[in-house]
């Protein structure tokens, strides 16, 4: 029987093995109609679109995180430069963490640290006031305008560090076994 031969009974709808080659005759029952194949193609296309949209969404999230981390890195580098510049300013006293110091500029452009604030000087301030900074325990400088924000954050951090208040990572996770 050749592959183009049509069987006359269902028993003839069997694969034919000849010369170690498997051949199926044309009368074998059809698995799908032409419209089924179109539906299958549409389903595959729909799945591809869903998988692509899912991957795209996840990649967008990663890109957003990368951009956020880049901004964080830039901010850290700017803070580092500012801190190094401030540590280089002339100062006639020993700087101690926790104290606020004030940057002034002389008429010749030289900047220096002063212990007295513009309010302490009143109208007798000899040089132009630039800005105030608080020296932190890690020897970095905090803009004096942000000291209250930092204090509020420190309170939250201390609460989180208390063992009785710290939430376990397992809280809220149910066993699935």
PDB file of C-alpha atoms in Angstrom, residues 4-100:
ATOM      1  CA  UNK A   4      -1.478   7.917  -1.659  1.00  0.00           C
ATOM      2  CA  UNK A   5      -3.691   4.837  -1.536  1.00  0.00           C
ATOM      3  CA  UNK A   6      -7.046   5.285   0.166  1.00  0.00           C
ATOM      4  CA  UNK A   7      -8.113   2.616   2.614  1.00  0.00           C
ATOM      5  CA  UNK A   8     -11.532   1.127   2.281  1.00  0.00           C
ATOM      6  CA  UNK A   9     -12.018   0.159   5.942  1.00  0.00           C
ATOM      7  CA  UNK A  10     -11.008   1.584   9.346  1.00  0.00           C
ATOM      8  CA  UNK A  11      -8.640  -1.322   9.920  1.00  0.00           C
ATOM      9  CA  UNK A  12      -6.598  -0.071   6.994  1.00  0.00           C
ATOM     10  CA  UNK A  13      -5.960   3.310   8.757  1.00  0.00           C
ATOM     11  CA  UNK A  14      -2.744   2.124  10.317  1.00  0.00           C
ATOM     12  CA  UNK A  15       0.824   3.307   9.935  1.00  0.00           C
ATOM     13  CA  UNK A  16       2.728   1.363   7.349  1.00  0.00           C
ATOM     14  CA  UNK A  17       6.328   0.437   7.928  1.00  0.00           C
ATOM     15  CA  UNK A  18       8.350  -0.316   4.855  1.00  0.00           C
ATOM     16  CA  UNK A  19      12.084  -0.203   4.432  1.00  0.00           C
ATOM     17  CA  UNK A  20      12.454   1.055   8.053  1.00  0.00           C
ATOM     18  CA  UNK A  21      10.406   4.203   7.272  1.00  0.00           C
ATOM     19  CA  UNK A  22       7.144   4.923   9.011  1.00  0.00           C
ATOM     20  CA  UNK A  23       4.459   6.149   6.643  1.00  0.00           C
ATOM     21  CA  UNK A  24       0.916   7.139   7.527  1.00  0.00           C
ATOM     22  CA  UNK A  25      -1.767   6.781   4.954  1.00  0.00           C
ATOM     23  CA  UNK A  26      -3.962   9.715   3.918  1.00  0.00           C
ATOM     24  CA  UNK A  27      -7.163   8.297   5.305  1.00  0.00           C
ATOM     25  CA  UNK A  28      -6.023   8.593   8.923  1.00  0.00           C
ATOM     26  CA  UNK A  29      -8.538  10.494  11.019  1.00  0.00           C
ATOM     27  CA  UNK A  30      -8.016  14.247  11.090  1.00  0.00           C
ATOM     28  CA  UNK A  31      -7.117  15.727  14.468  1.00  0.00           C
ATOM     29  CA  UNK A  32      -8.023  19.294  13.608  1.00  0.00           C
ATOM     30  CA  UNK A  33     -10.003  21.159  11.011  1.00  0.00           C
ATOM     31  CA  UNK A  34      -8.731  24.208   9.157  1.00  0.00           C
ATOM     32  CA  UNK A  35     -10.614  26.512  11.536  1.00  0.00           C
ATOM     33  CA  UNK A  36      -9.094  24.650  14.495  1.00  0.00           C
ATOM     34  CA  UNK A  37      -5.650  25.425  13.105  1.00  0.00           C
ATOM     35  CA  UNK A  38      -6.545  29.110  12.797  1.00  0.00           C
ATOM     36  CA  UNK A  39      -7.800  29.096  16.394  1.00  0.00           C
ATOM     37  CA  UNK A  40      -4.593  27.383  17.501  1.00  0.00           C
ATOM     38  CA  UNK A  41      -2.490  29.985  15.691  1.00  0.00           C
ATOM     39  CA  UNK A  42      -4.506  32.769  17.346  1.00  0.00           C
ATOM     40  CA  UNK A  43      -4.006  31.155  20.748  1.00  0.00           C
ATOM     41  CA  UNK A  44      -0.258  30.874  20.190  1.00  0.00           C
ATOM     42  CA  UNK A  45      -0.131  34.512  19.107  1.00  0.00           C
ATOM     43  CA  UNK A  46      -2.158  35.526  22.166  1.00  0.00           C
ATOM     44  CA  UNK A  47       0.206  33.576  24.440  1.00  0.00           C
ATOM     45  CA  UNK A  48       3.212  35.196  22.785  1.00  0.00           C
ATOM     46  CA  UNK A  49       1.687  38.637  23.328  1.00  0.00           C
ATOM     47  CA  UNK A  50       0.958  37.838  26.975  1.00  0.00           C
ATOM     48  CA  UNK A  51       4.472  36.503  27.604  1.00  0.00           C
ATOM     49  CA  UNK A  52       5.998  39.552  25.879  1.00  0.00           C
ATOM     50  CA  UNK A  53       3.794  41.949  27.879  1.00  0.00           C
ATOM     51  CA  UNK A  54       4.691  40.157  31.108  1.00  0.00           C
ATOM     52  CA  UNK A  55       8.431  40.282  30.362  1.00  0.00           C
ATOM     53  CA  UNK A  56       8.148  43.925  29.290  1.00  0.00           C
ATOM     54  CA  UNK A  57       6.357  44.833  32.511  1.00  0.00           C
ATOM     55  CA  UNK A  58       9.001  43.118  34.630  1.00  0.00           C
ATOM     56  CA  UNK A  59      11.814  44.766  32.659  1.00  0.00           C
ATOM     57  CA  UNK A  60      10.159  48.198  33.107  1.00  0.00           C
ATOM     58  CA  UNK A  61      10.224  47.613  36.855  1.00  0.00           C
ATOM     59  CA  UNK A  62      13.931  46.756  36.720  1.00  0.00           C
ATOM     60  CA  UNK A  63      14.673  49.840  34.589  1.00  0.00           C
ATOM     61  CA  UNK A  64      12.791  52.013  37.115  1.00  0.00           C
ATOM     62  CA  UNK A  65      14.839  50.470  39.926  1.00  0.00           C
ATOM     63  CA  UNK A  66      18.063  51.049  37.991  1.00  0.00           C
ATOM     64  CA  UNK A  67      17.162  54.712  37.448  1.00  0.00           C
ATOM     65  CA  UNK A  68      16.340  55.090  41.146  1.00  0.00           C
ATOM     66  CA  UNK A  69      19.650  53.461  42.123  1.00  0.00           C
ATOM     67  CA  UNK A  70      21.509  55.727  39.689  1.00  0.00           C
ATOM     68  CA  UNK A  71      19.947  58.789  41.340  1.00  0.00           C
ATOM     69  CA  UNK A  72      20.869  57.381  44.748  1.00  0.00           C
ATOM     70  CA  UNK A  73      24.474  56.844  43.623  1.00  0.00           C
ATOM     71  CA  UNK A  74      24.663  60.388  42.226  1.00  0.00           C
ATOM     72  CA  UNK A  75      23.288  61.768  45.498  1.00  0.00           C
ATOM     73  CA  UNK A  76      25.834  59.775  47.516  1.00  0.00           C
ATOM     74  CA  UNK A  77      28.682  61.057  45.362  1.00  0.00           C
ATOM     75  CA  UNK A  78      27.480  64.672  45.671  1.00  0.00           C
ATOM     76  CA  UNK A  79      27.179  64.282  49.457  1.00  0.00           C
ATOM     77  CA  UNK A  80      30.669  62.790  49.581  1.00  0.00           C
ATOM     78  CA  UNK A  81      32.111  65.729  47.633  1.00  0.00           C
ATOM     79  CA  UNK A  82      30.300  68.210  49.891  1.00  0.00           C
ATOM     80  CA  UNK A  83      31.521  66.382  53.027  1.00  0.00           C
ATOM     81  CA  UNK A  84      35.123  66.342  51.808  1.00  0.00           C
ATOM     82  CA  UNK A  85      34.934  70.029  50.875  1.00  0.00           C
ATOM     83  CA  UNK A  86      33.507  70.910  54.299  1.00  0.00           C
ATOM     84  CA  UNK A  87      36.221  68.935  56.105  1.00  0.00           C
ATOM     85  CA  UNK A  88      38.824  70.993  54.213  1.00  0.00           C
ATOM     86  CA  UNK A  89      37.459  74.340  55.448  1.00  0.00           C
ATOM     87  CA  UNK A  90      39.628  76.206  57.950  1.00  0.00           C
ATOM     88  CA  UNK A  91      38.400  75.953  61.523  1.00  0.00           C
ATOM     89  CA  UNK A  92      39.808  77.319  64.829  1.00  0.00           C
ATOM     90  CA  UNK A  93      38.224  74.671  67.059  1.00  0.00           C
ATOM     91  CA  UNK A  94      37.867  70.897  67.317  1.00  0.00           C
ATOM     92  CA  UNK A  95      34.721  69.751  65.522  1.00  0.00           C
ATOM     93  CA  UNK A  96      32.661  67.265  67.528  1.00  0.00           C
ATOM     94  CA  UNK A  97      29.853  65.052  66.201  1.00  0.00           C
ATOM     95  CA  UNK A  98      26.410  66.271  67.145  1.00  0.00           C
ATOM     96  CA  UNK A  99      27.306  69.960  66.991  1.00  0.00           C
ATOM     97  CA  UNK A 100      26.111  72.389  64.357  1.00  0.00           C
TER      98      UNK A 100
END
